[in-house]
């Protein structure tokens, strides 16, 4: 059976927002072994919308529509779907009551325009929206079942999971029973593995012999600075699909080792900061940050995670040399002799913040994020990172030849990854795709890195 996704909105076609809803919907359809054969975006234009709806009804079994269910004049999905297939609009009293209750709950007065959200095409199956004012609905037109959902991602996600997918599942089961055992459905299992440190082509080479059979596939997706692996397994039974996905996931982990840092079954695996937070909590350890080029980004990522106060003690954004000296105890002589972007300085920053906060780990960054400020000896992109703990201080330098924003993000990711690797007993290394200019001390060593910036 074939599925199609239609997203609606002038803002999508003008590029004002990224159309992430297609990916959210397609990701969920994959787990139901549905081929998403078409993805269409259209303006808030009735003629274009009618054309898209008619084409979809002729070629697809499930049509998932996102957007255009709001109260404003350009929210036309309900009206145009009804008109396209010759249906009237009817008020659903339960939906109107739910919308009124929503506004009462948030302490706002409902305006008259919100009433339009309680009208649906004749014979529509209403899909409640407990976290927004726009209920969805489904209608059957020939072979196609249309599901109209709000465009707000969190509302769409909830409606997909609680309302749409159970209906799709029931429809698939019914079709399978009608077709007989010869057309039995496949069971699909998928995993999502987050990796950091290897480029996409290197990952492909490392895993070239895995997931080559027809019932097990492996996809790759880059989201800087990470790469995601999506193994998908299909089988005639749920047990067999579970076995296949477990085998391929285990094989990938064994092949890549600590390069794999997170996993999940949905469209978003663990983040590096959430995983590091769990590891710190499990070990009963704490961390403090001393940041120059990353400007507080590492601290921000820590505090994005609920409950981070249990392990994140605080941080210092020591952007100027004076701040490094006054707040972290970095020697003025060392700064004058070595410069702010150097191994001795970043080492002193990490050790200084660890001492001042009394944390188990102190992590520090100092670099040249650009686009200016480089020299032949210390080019734009150079960053020094240090991780101090009771076993010693590890330092290393890298030259990340990327733009300023990505330089900061990549530096922060390396710093977080070092904490993770230290907690799981893995070697502290950096991304091989953007290799450093020099070497570094091994974990547990009190010696300085022998690398020279350049």
Short mmCIF file of C-alpha atoms in Angstrom, two decimals:
data_model
loop_
_atom_site.label_atom_id
_atom_site.label_comp_id
_atom_site.label_asym_id
_atom_site.label_seq_id
_atom_site.Cartn_x
_atom_site.Cartn_y
_atom_site.Cartn_z
CA UNK A 1 0.00 0.00 0.00
CA UNK A 2 1.21 3.47 -0.87
CA UNK A 3 1.37 6.57 1.28
CA UNK A 4 1.64 10.21 0.31
CA UNK A 5 2.46 13.32 2.32
CA UNK A 6 1.08 16.77 1.51
CA UNK A 7 2.25 19.81 3.46
CA UNK A 8 0.45 23.10 3.00
CA UNK A 9 1.55 26.67 3.61
CA UNK A 10 2.92 29.73 1.85
CA UNK A 11 5.70 29.87 4.47
CA UNK A 12 6.97 26.47 3.33
CA UNK A 13 7.08 27.42 -0.33
CA UNK A 14 8.82 30.72 0.41
CA UNK A 15 11.48 28.98 2.48
CA UNK A 16 10.59 30.91 5.63
CA UNK A 17 10.52 27.71 7.70
CA UNK A 18 12.06 24.28 7.19
CA UNK A 19 9.46 21.65 6.29
CA UNK A 20 10.35 19.15 9.00
CA UNK A 21 6.86 17.63 9.07
CA UNK A 22 7.52 15.54 5.98
CA UNK A 23 10.40 13.86 7.78
CA UNK A 24 8.38 13.40 10.99
CA UNK A 25 5.55 11.70 9.12
CA UNK A 26 7.74 9.59 6.81
CA UNK A 27 9.80 8.36 9.77
CA UNK A 28 6.68 6.99 11.42
CA UNK A 29 5.32 5.48 8.21
CA UNK A 30 8.56 3.56 7.77
CA UNK A 31 7.93 1.64 10.98
CA UNK A 32 4.62 0.48 9.53
CA UNK A 33 6.29 -0.75 6.33
CA UNK A 34 4.51 1.87 4.26
CA UNK A 35 6.23 3.20 1.18
CA UNK A 36 6.03 6.99 1.05
CA UNK A 37 5.91 7.31 -2.72
CA UNK A 38 5.12 11.00 -3.02
CA UNK A 39 5.81 14.12 -0.97
CA UNK A 40 4.15 17.33 -2.10
CA UNK A 41 4.12 20.90 -0.81
CA UNK A 42 1.62 23.49 -2.01
CA UNK A 43 0.73 27.10 -1.36
CA UNK A 44 -2.37 28.17 0.54
CA UNK A 45 -4.06 28.32 -2.84
CA UNK A 46 -7.36 26.48 -3.39
CA UNK A 47 -6.61 25.52 -7.00
CA UNK A 48 -3.20 24.08 -6.14
CA UNK A 49 -4.63 22.29 -3.12
CA UNK A 50 -7.47 20.74 -5.12
CA UNK A 51 -5.03 19.50 -7.72
CA UNK A 52 -2.81 17.93 -5.05
CA UNK A 53 -5.76 16.26 -3.32
CA UNK A 54 -7.15 14.79 -6.55
CA UNK A 55 -3.79 13.43 -7.63
CA UNK A 56 -3.24 11.88 -4.23
CA UNK A 57 -6.67 10.24 -4.19
CA UNK A 58 -5.95 8.61 -7.53
CA UNK A 59 -2.58 7.10 -6.66
CA UNK A 60 -2.26 6.61 -2.89
CA UNK A 61 -3.92 4.55 -0.17
CA UNK A 62 -3.04 6.87 2.72
CA UNK A 63 -2.71 10.63 2.30
CA UNK A 64 -1.30 12.50 5.28
CA UNK A 65 -1.94 16.23 5.12
CA UNK A 66 -0.21 18.73 7.40
CA UNK A 67 -1.15 22.36 7.87
CA UNK A 68 -4.04 24.68 7.10
CA UNK A 69 -6.29 23.77 10.05
CA UNK A 70 -5.89 27.04 11.94
CA UNK A 71 -8.45 29.83 12.48
CA UNK A 72 -7.10 32.41 10.00
CA UNK A 73 -8.22 33.25 6.48
CA UNK A 74 -5.32 31.37 4.87
CA UNK A 75 -6.13 28.11 6.71
CA UNK A 76 -8.10 26.41 3.96
CA UNK A 77 -7.44 22.68 4.21
CA UNK A 78 -10.80 21.67 5.67
CA UNK A 79 -12.84 23.77 3.26
CA UNK A 80 -10.88 22.76 0.16
CA UNK A 81 -10.87 19.04 1.01
CA UNK A 82 -14.64 19.16 1.48
CA UNK A 83 -15.15 21.07 -1.76
CA UNK A 84 -12.79 18.83 -3.75
CA UNK A 85 -14.77 15.71 -2.91
CA UNK A 86 -18.26 17.23 -2.93
CA UNK A 87 -18.90 17.33 0.82
CA UNK A 88 -20.58 19.88 3.05
CA UNK A 89 -19.08 21.32 6.21
CA UNK A 90 -20.79 20.34 9.47
CA UNK A 91 -20.31 21.60 13.01
CA UNK A 92 -19.05 19.03 15.51
CA UNK A 93 -20.38 20.15 18.92
CA UNK A 94 -17.86 18.04 20.86
CA UNK A 95 -14.96 19.69 19.06
CA UNK A 96 -16.38 23.15 19.72
CA UNK A 97 -16.70 22.32 23.41
CA UNK A 98 -13.11 21.05 23.48
CA UNK A 99 -11.83 24.24 21.80
CA UNK A 100 -13.74 26.42 24.27
CA UNK A 101 -12.34 24.37 27.14
CA UNK A 102 -8.81 24.80 25.79
CA UNK A 103 -9.09 28.60 25.85
CA UNK A 104 -10.62 28.51 29.31
CA UNK A 105 -7.80 26.31 30.54
CA UNK A 106 -5.11 28.73 29.35
CA UNK A 107 -7.02 31.78 30.59
CA UNK A 108 -7.79 33.30 27.20
CA UNK A 109 -11.03 34.38 25.56
CA UNK A 110 -11.95 32.43 22.44
CA UNK A 111 -12.59 34.65 19.44
CA UNK A 112 -15.28 33.87 16.90
CA UNK A 113 -12.81 32.84 14.19
CA UNK A 114 -11.84 29.78 16.23
CA UNK A 115 -15.33 28.32 15.64
CA UNK A 116 -14.30 27.39 12.10
CA UNK A 117 -11.95 24.79 13.58
CA UNK A 118 -14.97 22.81 14.80
CA UNK A 119 -16.38 22.32 11.29
CA UNK A 120 -15.53 19.19 9.29
CA UNK A 121 -16.47 17.56 5.97
CA UNK A 122 -19.52 15.32 6.01
CA UNK A 123 -18.80 11.82 7.38
CA UNK A 124 -15.38 12.85 8.66
CA UNK A 125 -13.80 10.99 11.57
CA UNK A 126 -12.67 13.72 13.98
CA UNK A 127 -9.19 13.38 15.51
CA UNK A 128 -9.00 15.14 18.90
CA UNK A 129 -6.14 17.53 19.63
CA UNK A 130 -5.67 17.75 23.42
CA UNK A 131 -2.75 20.22 23.24
CA UNK A 132 -3.99 22.68 20.61
CA UNK A 133 -7.07 24.32 19.12
CA UNK A 134 -7.00 22.50 15.78
CA UNK A 135 -8.62 19.05 15.75
CA UNK A 136 -7.71 16.85 12.83
CA UNK A 137 -9.96 14.59 10.81
CA UNK A 138 -9.94 11.74 8.32
CA UNK A 139 -12.15 11.00 5.32
CA UNK A 140 -12.29 8.09 2.93
CA UNK A 141 -12.37 8.90 -0.78
CA UNK A 142 -12.28 5.83 -3.03
CA UNK A 143 -9.13 3.87 -2.26
CA UNK A 144 -7.57 6.75 -0.35
CA UNK A 145 -7.90 7.63 3.32
CA UNK A 146 -7.00 11.26 3.99
CA UNK A 147 -5.70 12.33 7.40
CA UNK A 148 -5.67 16.10 7.95
CA UNK A 149 -3.42 17.19 10.83
CA UNK A 150 -2.19 20.50 12.27
CA UNK A 151 1.14 21.86 11.12
CA UNK A 152 2.50 22.58 14.64
CA UNK A 153 5.11 19.81 15.08
CA UNK A 154 4.31 18.83 18.66
CA UNK A 155 0.58 18.70 17.89
CA UNK A 156 1.23 16.70 14.74
CA UNK A 157 3.45 14.23 16.60
CA UNK A 158 0.84 13.56 19.26
CA UNK A 159 -1.96 13.20 16.73
CA UNK A 160 0.11 10.87 14.57
CA UNK A 161 1.03 8.63 17.50
CA UNK A 162 -2.33 8.58 19.27
CA UNK A 163 -4.88 8.99 16.48
CA UNK A 164 -3.51 8.43 12.98
CA UNK A 165 -1.14 5.49 13.30
CA UNK A 166 -3.62 3.28 15.20
CA UNK A 167 -6.15 3.86 12.40
CA UNK A 168 -3.55 3.10 9.74
CA UNK A 169 -2.55 -0.04 11.62
CA UNK A 170 -6.16 -1.20 11.78
CA UNK A 171 -6.60 -0.55 8.06
CA UNK A 172 -3.43 -2.49 7.21
CA UNK A 173 -4.53 -5.43 9.35
CA UNK A 174 -7.93 -5.46 7.64
CA UNK A 175 -6.38 -5.41 4.17
CA UNK A 176 -3.99 -8.17 5.17
CA UNK A 177 -6.86 -10.38 6.38
CA UNK A 178 -8.84 -9.71 3.23
CA UNK A 179 -5.85 -10.58 1.04
CA UNK A 180 -5.13 -13.90 2.79
CA UNK A 181 -1.84 -15.37 3.98
CA UNK A 182 -0.19 -14.98 0.60
CA UNK A 183 -0.23 -11.20 1.07
CA UNK A 184 0.64 -11.17 4.78
CA UNK A 185 2.14 -7.99 6.13
CA UNK A 186 5.76 -7.64 6.97
CA UNK A 187 6.85 -6.55 10.42
CA UNK A 188 9.35 -3.71 10.46
CA UNK A 189 11.84 -2.83 13.15
CA UNK A 190 14.19 0.13 12.96
CA UNK A 191 16.85 1.65 15.17
CA UNK A 192 18.68 4.96 15.10
CA UNK A 193 22.32 5.13 16.14
CA UNK A 194 24.07 8.43 16.73
CA UNK A 195 27.77 8.51 15.92
CA UNK A 196 30.45 11.13 16.35
CA UNK A 197 34.00 11.19 15.07
CA UNK A 198 33.82 9.54 11.63
CA UNK A 199 32.64 11.05 8.36
CA UNK A 200 29.81 9.57 6.34
CA UNK A 201 32.06 8.00 3.70
CA UNK A 202 34.32 6.49 6.38
CA UNK A 203 31.29 4.99 8.11
CA UNK A 204 30.17 3.49 4.81
CA UNK A 205 33.61 1.94 4.29
CA UNK A 206 33.71 0.59 7.85
CA UNK A 207 30.27 -1.00 7.49
CA UNK A 208 30.49 -2.01 3.83
CA UNK A 209 29.76 -5.69 4.46
CA UNK A 210 26.84 -5.16 6.86
CA UNK A 211 23.13 -4.99 6.05
CA UNK A 212 23.52 -6.00 2.43
CA UNK A 213 20.72 -8.59 2.34
CA UNK A 214 17.31 -7.52 1.11
CA UNK A 215 15.47 -7.71 4.43
CA UNK A 216 17.99 -5.59 6.32
CA UNK A 217 18.90 -2.10 5.13
CA UNK A 218 21.24 0.56 6.45
CA UNK A 219 20.76 4.25 5.81
CA UNK A 220 23.04 7.21 6.58
CA UNK A 221 22.11 10.75 7.57
CA UNK A 222 24.33 13.67 8.51
CA UNK A 223 23.32 16.32 11.01
CA UNK A 224 26.45 18.28 11.84
CA UNK A 225 28.50 17.41 13.78
CA UNK A 226 26.98 13.92 14.04
CA UNK A 227 26.20 11.14 11.61
CA UNK A 228 23.16 8.94 12.15
CA UNK A 229 22.80 5.31 11.13
CA UNK A 230 19.34 3.91 10.45
CA UNK A 231 19.24 0.10 10.29
CA UNK A 232 15.84 -1.25 9.18
CA UNK A 233 14.81 -4.91 9.33
CA UNK A 234 11.73 -6.55 7.77
CA UNK A 235 10.42 -10.03 8.51
CA UNK A 236 7.28 -12.15 8.40
CA UNK A 237 7.02 -12.15 12.20
CA UNK A 238 7.67 -9.59 14.89
CA UNK A 239 10.10 -11.96 16.60
CA UNK A 240 12.19 -12.38 13.47
CA UNK A 241 12.23 -8.64 12.81
CA UNK A 242 13.36 -8.04 16.41
CA UNK A 243 16.13 -10.61 16.02
CA UNK A 244 17.40 -9.10 12.78
CA UNK A 245 17.48 -5.53 14.05
CA UNK A 246 19.22 -6.66 17.25
CA UNK A 247 21.86 -8.54 15.25
CA UNK A 248 22.68 -5.71 12.87
CA UNK A 249 22.71 -3.13 15.67
CA UNK A 250 25.06 -5.31 17.71
CA UNK A 251 27.33 -5.78 14.70
CA UNK A 252 27.49 -2.02 14.09
CA UNK A 253 28.34 -1.32 17.72
CA UNK A 254 31.06 -3.98 17.74
CA UNK A 255 32.56 -2.58 14.53
CA UNK A 256 32.50 1.10 15.51
CA UNK A 257 33.01 0.87 19.27
CA UNK A 258 32.70 4.19 21.15
CA UNK A 259 32.11 6.10 17.91
CA UNK A 260 28.46 5.11 18.51
CA UNK A 261 27.30 7.22 21.43
CA UNK A 262 23.50 7.20 21.35
CA UNK A 263 20.54 5.11 20.26
CA UNK A 264 16.79 5.36 19.93
CA UNK A 265 13.82 3.84 18.15
CA UNK A 266 12.22 7.16 17.16
CA UNK A 267 13.45 9.97 14.98
CA UNK A 268 15.66 11.47 17.71
CA UNK A 269 18.24 9.44 19.64
CA UNK A 270 20.04 10.47 22.81
CA UNK A 271 21.88 13.75 22.57
CA UNK A 272 25.52 13.85 23.61
CA UNK A 273 24.71 16.14 26.55
CA UNK A 274 21.87 13.95 27.84
CA UNK A 275 24.01 10.84 27.64
CA UNK A 276 26.93 12.53 29.40
CA UNK A 277 24.52 13.71 32.07
CA UNK A 278 23.27 10.18 32.69
CA UNK A 279 26.80 8.84 32.90
CA UNK A 280 27.84 11.55 35.36
CA UNK A 281 24.78 10.78 37.46
CA UNK A 282 25.47 7.04 37.40
CA UNK A 283 29.06 7.62 38.51
CA UNK A 284 28.08 10.25 41.10
CA UNK A 285 30.44 12.77 39.49
CA UNK A 286 30.29 16.46 38.64
CA UNK A 287 31.65 18.83 36.00
CA UNK A 288 32.46 22.52 35.57
CA UNK A 289 33.33 24.39 32.38
CA UNK A 290 35.88 27.05 31.40
CA UNK A 291 35.10 28.35 27.93
CA UNK A 292 36.71 30.87 25.67
CA UNK A 293 35.93 30.27 21.97
CA UNK A 294 32.76 28.26 22.71
CA UNK A 295 31.36 31.19 24.69
CA UNK A 296 29.26 29.18 27.15
CA UNK A 297 27.91 26.70 24.59
CA UNK A 298 29.02 23.66 26.59
CA UNK A 299 27.36 25.03 29.72
CA UNK A 300 24.22 25.78 27.72
CA UNK A 301 24.07 22.23 26.43
CA UNK A 302 24.47 20.83 29.93
CA UNK A 303 21.67 23.02 31.29
CA UNK A 304 19.36 22.14 28.39
CA UNK A 305 18.95 18.74 30.09
CA UNK A 306 16.40 18.58 32.94
CA UNK A 307 18.04 17.67 36.23
CA UNK A 308 21.50 18.84 35.19
CA UNK A 309 21.94 20.66 38.51
CA UNK A 310 22.79 17.24 39.99
CA UNK A 311 26.09 17.11 38.09
CA UNK A 312 26.79 20.49 36.46
CA UNK A 313 28.22 22.84 39.09
CA UNK A 314 28.78 25.92 36.94
CA UNK A 315 30.96 27.52 34.32
CA UNK A 316 33.15 30.47 33.46
CA UNK A 317 33.13 32.21 30.08
CA UNK A 318 36.68 33.58 30.16
CA UNK A 319 36.77 35.27 26.78
CA UNK A 320 39.40 37.87 27.61
CA UNK A 321 42.90 37.26 28.93
CA UNK A 322 42.00 39.24 32.04
CA UNK A 323 39.08 36.89 32.73
CA UNK A 324 41.33 33.87 32.32
CA UNK A 325 43.72 35.32 34.86
CA UNK A 326 41.28 36.71 37.40
CA UNK A 327 38.64 33.96 37.36
CA UNK A 328 40.69 30.87 36.54
CA UNK A 329 44.16 31.68 37.80
CA UNK A 330 45.91 31.44 34.44
CA UNK A 331 49.39 32.96 34.73
CA UNK A 332 49.89 36.31 33.02
CA UNK A 333 53.39 35.20 32.08
CA UNK A 334 52.06 32.06 30.38
CA UNK A 335 49.47 34.08 28.50
CA UNK A 336 52.11 36.58 27.35
CA UNK A 337 54.55 33.86 26.32
CA UNK A 338 52.22 31.23 24.80
CA UNK A 339 49.12 33.18 23.80
CA UNK A 340 45.51 32.45 24.80
CA UNK A 341 45.14 29.66 22.22
CA UNK A 342 47.76 27.28 23.54
CA UNK A 343 48.19 24.05 25.47
CA UNK A 344 49.49 25.60 28.71
CA UNK A 345 46.63 28.09 28.85
CA UNK A 346 43.80 25.63 28.16
CA UNK A 347 45.36 23.20 30.65
CA UNK A 348 45.42 25.91 33.32
CA UNK A 349 41.81 26.84 32.50
CA UNK A 350 40.56 23.27 32.96
CA UNK A 351 42.51 22.73 36.16
CA UNK A 352 41.56 26.16 37.49
CA UNK A 353 37.81 25.71 36.98
CA UNK A 354 37.92 22.22 38.48
CA UNK A 355 39.69 23.54 41.57
CA UNK A 356 37.40 26.56 42.01
CA UNK A 357 34.15 24.62 41.68
CA UNK A 358 35.34 21.47 43.41
CA UNK A 359 34.15 19.31 40.52
CA UNK A 360 35.35 15.91 39.40
CA UNK A 361 35.89 17.14 35.84
CA UNK A 362 36.96 20.50 34.50
CA UNK A 363 36.68 21.00 30.75
CA UNK A 364 38.11 23.97 28.84
CA UNK A 365 38.26 25.34 25.31
CA UNK A 366 40.33 28.08 23.69
CA UNK A 367 40.46 28.62 19.96
CA UNK A 368 40.19 30.82 16.88
CA UNK A 369 36.70 30.40 15.46
CA UNK A 370 37.25 33.04 12.78
CA UNK A 371 36.69 34.32 10.28
CA UNK A 372 39.64 36.52 11.32
CA UNK A 373 42.38 36.35 13.91
CA UNK A 374 44.59 33.58 12.56
CA UNK A 375 48.33 33.54 11.92
CA UNK A 376 50.58 31.11 10.04
CA UNK A 377 51.49 29.50 13.37
CA UNK A 378 47.94 29.54 14.71
CA UNK A 379 45.50 29.44 11.82
CA UNK A 380 41.80 30.17 11.88
CA UNK A 381 40.08 27.00 13.03
CA UNK A 382 42.66 26.04 15.64
CA UNK A 383 41.22 24.99 19.00
CA UNK A 384 42.80 23.59 22.13
CA UNK A 385 40.64 21.47 24.43
CA UNK A 386 41.50 20.19 27.90
CA UNK A 387 39.83 17.79 30.32
CA UNK A 388 41.06 17.79 33.91
CA UNK A 389 40.21 15.10 36.46
CA UNK A 390 41.73 13.40 39.48
CA UNK A 391 43.78 11.16 37.17
CA UNK A 392 45.39 14.01 35.26
CA UNK A 393 44.75 16.48 32.47
CA UNK A 394 44.29 15.52 28.84
CA UNK A 395 44.86 18.12 26.12
CA UNK A 396 44.75 18.11 22.37
CA UNK A 397 44.59 20.56 19.48
CA UNK A 398 42.56 20.48 16.29
CA UNK A 399 42.20 22.64 13.23
CA UNK A 400 38.53 22.65 12.27
CA UNK A 401 38.28 24.43 8.93
CA UNK A 402 34.59 25.25 9.13
CA UNK A 403 32.60 28.44 9.65
CA UNK A 404 32.46 30.15 13.03
CA UNK A 405 29.17 28.65 14.19
CA UNK A 406 30.12 25.09 13.28
CA UNK A 407 33.58 25.55 14.78
CA UNK A 408 32.03 26.34 18.14
CA UNK A 409 29.54 23.48 17.90
CA UNK A 410 32.20 20.98 16.91
CA UNK A 411 34.56 22.09 19.67
CA UNK A 412 31.78 21.76 22.24
CA UNK A 413 30.90 18.30 20.94
CA UNK A 414 34.51 17.10 21.28
CA UNK A 415 34.62 18.41 24.85
CA UNK A 416 31.41 16.59 25.76
CA UNK A 417 32.59 13.44 23.99
CA UNK A 418 35.80 13.45 26.01
CA UNK A 419 33.80 13.39 29.23
CA UNK A 420 31.73 10.49 27.88
CA UNK A 421 34.80 8.59 26.76
CA UNK A 422 36.52 9.17 30.09
CA UNK A 423 33.50 7.78 31.95
CA UNK A 424 33.30 4.63 29.81
CA UNK A 425 37.06 4.07 29.79
CA UNK A 426 37.62 4.80 26.11
CA UNK A 427 40.54 6.62 24.50
CA UNK A 428 40.13 10.39 24.25
CA UNK A 429 40.30 11.14 20.56
CA UNK A 430 38.87 13.70 18.19
CA UNK A 431 37.05 13.56 14.86
CA UNK A 432 39.16 11.75 12.28
CA UNK A 433 37.55 13.64 9.41
CA UNK A 434 38.89 16.96 10.74
CA UNK A 435 42.09 15.78 12.31
CA UNK A 436 44.14 17.84 14.73
CA UNK A 437 47.57 19.24 13.98
CA UNK A 438 49.30 17.38 16.79
CA UNK A 439 49.05 14.64 19.37
CA UNK A 440 47.80 14.55 22.91
CA UNK A 441 48.39 12.88 26.22
CA UNK A 442 46.63 9.63 26.99
CA UNK A 443 43.89 9.56 29.64
CA UNK A 444 45.38 9.43 33.10
CA UNK A 445 48.61 11.13 32.09
CA UNK A 446 49.78 14.24 33.88
CA UNK A 447 51.98 15.25 30.96
CA UNK A 448 51.20 18.01 28.55
CA UNK A 449 50.38 17.42 24.93
CA UNK A 450 53.39 17.64 22.68
CA UNK A 451 51.43 19.16 19.82
CA UNK A 452 52.31 22.47 18.27
CA UNK A 453 49.54 24.68 16.96
CA UNK A 454 49.62 25.12 13.23
#
